[in-house]
Amino acid sequence: MPTRRGWCRPPRRRAAAGGGGPPDADLSLPGVARLVGEFLDRLDLRDVVLVGNDTGGALVQLLMCDGADRVGRAVLVSCDAFDNFPPGLTGRTLVLCGKLPPRLFGLFMQQMRLRMLRRLPLAFGWLTRRGDAATARWIRPVLRQPAIRRDAVRVLRSAAADTGLLTAAAERLPGFKRPVLVVWAGEDRVMPPEHGRRLAGLLPDGRLVEVADSYTLVPLDQPGELARAVREFTHAAHTD
């Protein structure tokens, strides 16, 4: 993650055998956002630029609402917002599948091994134009590790239990006075482009950049354009 002093690469550690987190971990979106905040605290990072895409952008919004004293700037990239949570056909399908027991959820996800099924609109077809190879890698832990399937189901069930979370968060976003870059895929079919414009207008120091020829997962479809926008945005932090 970029900071005003450069880039911070989080230290890598070997995953615990079997994967997954503690059985009693809070895997709700607010719980995961608190983990990100704790990460910043533990490393004593300041003036951080937080970047979030897809549901990662929802986490950044929650951090922005909670004060986020260590966050100097934020970048929201085609993400869940307002009443679009769970987002689009893909999100609604996943949340519905999250009602299954972890083992049956894993059986359902086995279908995603087939490219033609991954490319369906209810899977990754409307999320990325060019990132199929990456999405195939992403689902492997769910297919292979029971603990990961358990955690995935817990995350999905927590999302289903609080679908108004981001609508409530939007009411508090104007309280975040620091600069925010909103980067949105102009052809997004999961995260409405209108939501990007609304977010930029809602934030006191918000700015919108639209990226052409991309779906939701802009880091996969247009990595160069996204990197350029973030670089220019973070460079402005040094010149302010």
Coordinates of C-alpha atoms in Angstrom, one line a residue:
M1 CA 0.0 0.0 0.0
P2 CA 1.3 3.5 -0.8
T3 CA 2.1 6.0 1.9
R4 CA 3.5 9.5 1.6
R5 CA 6.9 8.1 2.3
G6 CA 6.7 5.4 -0.4
W7 CA 5.3 1.9 -0.5
C8 CA 4.6 -0.5 2.4
R9 CA 4.7 -4.2 1.5
P10 CA 2.9 -6.1 4.3
P11 CA 5.2 -8.9 5.6
R12 CA 4.4 -12.4 4.3
R13 CA 3.9 -15.3 6.7
R14 CA 3.2 -18.9 6.1
A15 CA -0.5 -19.8 6.4
A16 CA -1.5 -22.1 9.2
A17 CA -2.1 -25.7 8.2
G18 CA -5.5 -26.1 6.7
G19 CA -6.0 -22.4 6.1
G20 CA -8.8 -20.3 7.4
G21 CA -9.0 -18.1 10.4
P22 CA -9.9 -18.7 14.1
P23 CA -13.4 -20.3 14.4
D24 CA -14.6 -17.3 16.5
A25 CA -13.2 -14.6 14.3
D26 CA -15.7 -11.8 13.3
L27 CA -16.0 -12.2 9.6
S28 CA -18.7 -9.6 9.0
L29 CA -17.7 -6.6 6.9
P30 CA -17.3 -4.3 9.9
G31 CA -15.3 -7.0 11.6
V32 CA -12.9 -7.3 8.6
A33 CA -12.7 -3.5 8.4
R34 CA -11.6 -3.4 12.0
L35 CA -8.9 -6.0 11.2
V36 CA -7.5 -3.6 8.5
G37 CA -7.6 -0.7 11.0
E38 CA -5.7 -2.9 13.5
F39 CA -3.1 -3.8 10.9
L40 CA -2.4 -0.1 10.3
D41 CA -2.2 0.4 14.1
R42 CA 0.2 -2.5 14.7
L43 CA 2.6 -1.3 11.9
D44 CA 2.1 2.3 13.1
L45 CA 1.4 3.4 9.5
R46 CA 0.3 7.0 8.9
D47 CA -1.0 9.0 6.0
V48 CA -1.9 5.7 4.3
V49 CA -3.6 5.6 0.9
L50 CA -6.2 2.9 1.1
V51 CA -7.3 1.4 -2.2
G52 CA -10.3 -0.9 -2.4
N53 CA -12.0 -2.6 -5.4
D54 CA -15.2 -4.6 -5.5
T55 CA -16.1 -5.5 -1.9
G56 CA -12.7 -4.2 -0.8
G57 CA -14.1 -0.8 -1.6
A58 CA -16.9 -1.5 0.9
L59 CA -14.2 -2.1 3.6
V60 CA -12.5 1.2 2.7
Q61 CA -15.9 3.0 3.1
L62 CA -16.4 1.5 6.5
L63 CA -13.0 2.6 7.6
M64 CA -13.6 6.1 6.3
C65 CA -16.8 6.3 8.3
D66 CA -15.0 5.3 11.5
G67 CA -12.6 8.1 11.5
A68 CA -9.6 6.3 10.0
D69 CA -7.0 8.7 11.5
R70 CA -4.2 6.9 9.8
V71 CA -5.7 7.2 6.4
G72 CA -4.5 10.2 4.4
R73 CA -6.3 9.4 1.2
A74 CA -8.6 6.8 -0.2
V75 CA -9.3 5.2 -3.6
L76 CA -12.6 3.6 -4.3
V77 CA -12.5 1.4 -7.4
S78 CA -15.8 0.1 -8.9
C79 CA -17.2 -1.1 -5.6
D80 CA -20.2 -2.0 -3.5
A81 CA -22.0 1.1 -2.5
F82 CA -25.4 2.4 -1.3
D83 CA -28.1 -0.2 -1.8
N84 CA -26.0 -2.4 -4.1
F85 CA -25.0 -4.8 -1.5
P86 CA -24.7 -7.7 -2.1
P87 CA -23.7 -6.3 -5.5
G88 CA -25.5 -7.3 -8.7
L89 CA -26.4 -10.7 -9.9
T90 CA -23.0 -12.1 -8.9
G91 CA -23.3 -11.0 -5.3
R92 CA -26.9 -12.1 -4.9
T93 CA -26.0 -15.5 -6.3
L94 CA -23.1 -15.9 -4.0
V95 CA -25.1 -14.9 -0.9
L96 CA -27.8 -17.3 -1.8
C97 CA -25.2 -20.1 -2.1
G98 CA -23.8 -19.1 1.3
K99 CA -27.0 -20.4 2.8
L100 CA -25.7 -23.9 2.0
P101 CA -23.6 -25.9 4.5
P102 CA -19.9 -25.5 3.7
R103 CA -19.5 -28.9 2.1
L104 CA -22.4 -28.3 -0.3
F105 CA -21.1 -24.8 -0.9
G106 CA -17.8 -26.4 -2.0
L107 CA -19.7 -28.8 -4.3
F108 CA -21.4 -25.9 -5.9
M109 CA -18.1 -24.0 -6.4
Q110 CA -16.6 -27.1 -8.1
Q111 CA -18.5 -26.0 -11.1
M112 CA -16.3 -22.9 -11.4
R113 CA -13.5 -25.1 -12.5
L114 CA -15.0 -24.9 -16.0
R115 CA -14.3 -21.8 -17.9
M116 CA -17.6 -21.6 -19.6
L117 CA -19.3 -21.5 -16.2
R118 CA -16.9 -19.0 -14.7
R119 CA -17.8 -16.7 -17.6
L120 CA -21.5 -16.7 -16.9
P121 CA -23.0 -13.4 -15.6
L122 CA -23.9 -15.0 -12.3
A123 CA -20.2 -15.9 -11.8
F124 CA -17.3 -13.8 -13.0
G125 CA -18.6 -13.0 -16.5
W126 CA -19.8 -9.5 -15.6
L127 CA -16.9 -8.8 -13.2
T128 CA -14.0 -9.0 -15.7
R129 CA -13.3 -9.0 -19.4
R130 CA -9.8 -10.3 -19.3
G131 CA -9.1 -11.8 -15.9
D132 CA -10.4 -15.3 -16.2
A133 CA -7.0 -16.9 -15.4
A134 CA -6.8 -14.9 -12.2
T135 CA -10.3 -15.8 -11.1
A136 CA -9.6 -19.4 -11.7
R137 CA -6.6 -19.1 -9.3
W138 CA -8.7 -17.3 -6.7
I139 CA -11.3 -20.1 -6.3
R140 CA -8.7 -22.9 -5.8
P141 CA -8.5 -22.5 -2.0
V142 CA -12.3 -22.8 -1.8
L143 CA -12.2 -26.0 -3.8
R144 CA -9.3 -27.5 -1.8
Q145 CA -9.5 -26.3 1.8
P146 CA -12.5 -27.0 4.1
A147 CA -11.5 -24.2 6.5
I148 CA -11.6 -21.7 3.6
R149 CA -15.0 -22.9 2.6
R150 CA -16.2 -22.6 6.2
D151 CA -15.0 -19.0 6.4
A152 CA -16.4 -18.1 3.0
V153 CA -19.9 -19.3 4.1
R154 CA -19.6 -17.3 7.3
V155 CA -18.7 -14.1 5.3
L156 CA -21.6 -14.6 3.0
R157 CA -24.1 -15.2 5.8
S158 CA -23.0 -12.1 7.6
A159 CA -23.5 -10.1 4.4
A160 CA -27.0 -11.5 4.0
A161 CA -27.8 -10.4 7.6
D162 CA -27.1 -6.7 7.0
T163 CA -27.9 -5.7 3.5
G164 CA -28.4 -2.0 4.5
L165 CA -24.9 -1.7 5.8
L166 CA -23.6 0.5 3.0
T167 CA -26.7 2.7 2.8
A168 CA -26.1 3.6 6.4
A169 CA -22.4 4.1 5.8
A170 CA -23.2 6.5 2.9
E171 CA -24.8 8.9 5.3
R172 CA -21.5 9.2 7.2
L173 CA -19.1 9.4 4.3
P174 CA -19.4 13.3 4.0
G175 CA -17.6 13.3 7.3
F176 CA -14.4 12.1 5.6
K177 CA -12.8 15.4 4.6
R178 CA -9.6 14.0 3.1
P179 CA -9.0 13.5 -0.6
V180 CA -10.8 10.5 -2.3
L181 CA -10.3 9.3 -5.8
V182 CA -13.2 7.4 -7.2
V183 CA -12.2 5.2 -10.2
W184 CA -15.1 3.5 -12.0
A185 CA -15.4 1.2 -14.9
G186 CA -17.5 2.9 -17.5
E187 CA -19.0 -0.3 -18.7
D188 CA -19.6 -1.9 -15.3
R189 CA -22.6 -4.2 -15.2
V190 CA -22.3 -5.1 -11.5
M191 CA -21.5 -1.7 -9.9
P192 CA -23.7 0.9 -11.5
P193 CA -21.6 3.8 -13.0
E194 CA -24.1 6.2 -11.5
H195 CA -22.9 5.0 -8.0
G196 CA -19.4 6.2 -8.9
R197 CA -20.7 9.6 -9.7
R198 CA -22.8 9.7 -6.6
L199 CA -19.8 8.8 -4.4
A200 CA -17.6 11.4 -5.9
G201 CA -20.3 14.0 -5.4
L202 CA -21.0 12.9 -1.8
L203 CA -17.4 13.3 -0.6
P204 CA -16.2 16.8 0.2
D205 CA -12.9 16.2 -1.6
G206 CA -13.9 13.5 -4.1
R207 CA -12.8 13.2 -7.7
L208 CA -14.1 10.8 -10.3
V209 CA -12.1 9.0 -13.1
E210 CA -13.9 6.7 -15.4
V211 CA -12.0 3.9 -17.1
A212 CA -13.1 2.6 -20.5
D213 CA -13.2 -1.0 -21.7
S214 CA -13.4 -2.5 -18.3
Y215 CA -15.8 -4.3 -16.0
T216 CA -15.7 -4.2 -12.2
L217 CA -12.3 -5.8 -11.7
V218 CA -10.4 -2.8 -13.1
P219 CA -7.0 -4.1 -11.7
L220 CA -7.4 -7.1 -14.0
D221 CA -9.0 -5.4 -17.0
Q222 CA -7.1 -2.1 -17.1
P223 CA -4.2 -2.4 -14.6
G224 CA -2.1 0.3 -16.4
E225 CA -4.9 2.8 -16.4
L226 CA -5.6 2.2 -12.7
A227 CA -2.0 2.4 -11.7
R228 CA -1.6 5.7 -13.6
A229 CA -4.6 7.2 -11.9
V230 CA -3.5 6.1 -8.4
R231 CA 0.1 7.2 -9.1
E232 CA -1.1 10.7 -10.1
F233 CA -3.4 10.8 -7.1
T234 CA -0.6 9.8 -4.6
H235 CA 1.8 12.2 -6.3
A236 CA -0.6 15.0 -5.6
A237 CA -0.3 14.1 -1.9
H238 CA 3.5 14.9 -2.0
T239 CA 2.9 18.3 -3.7
D240 CA 0.0 19.5 -1.5

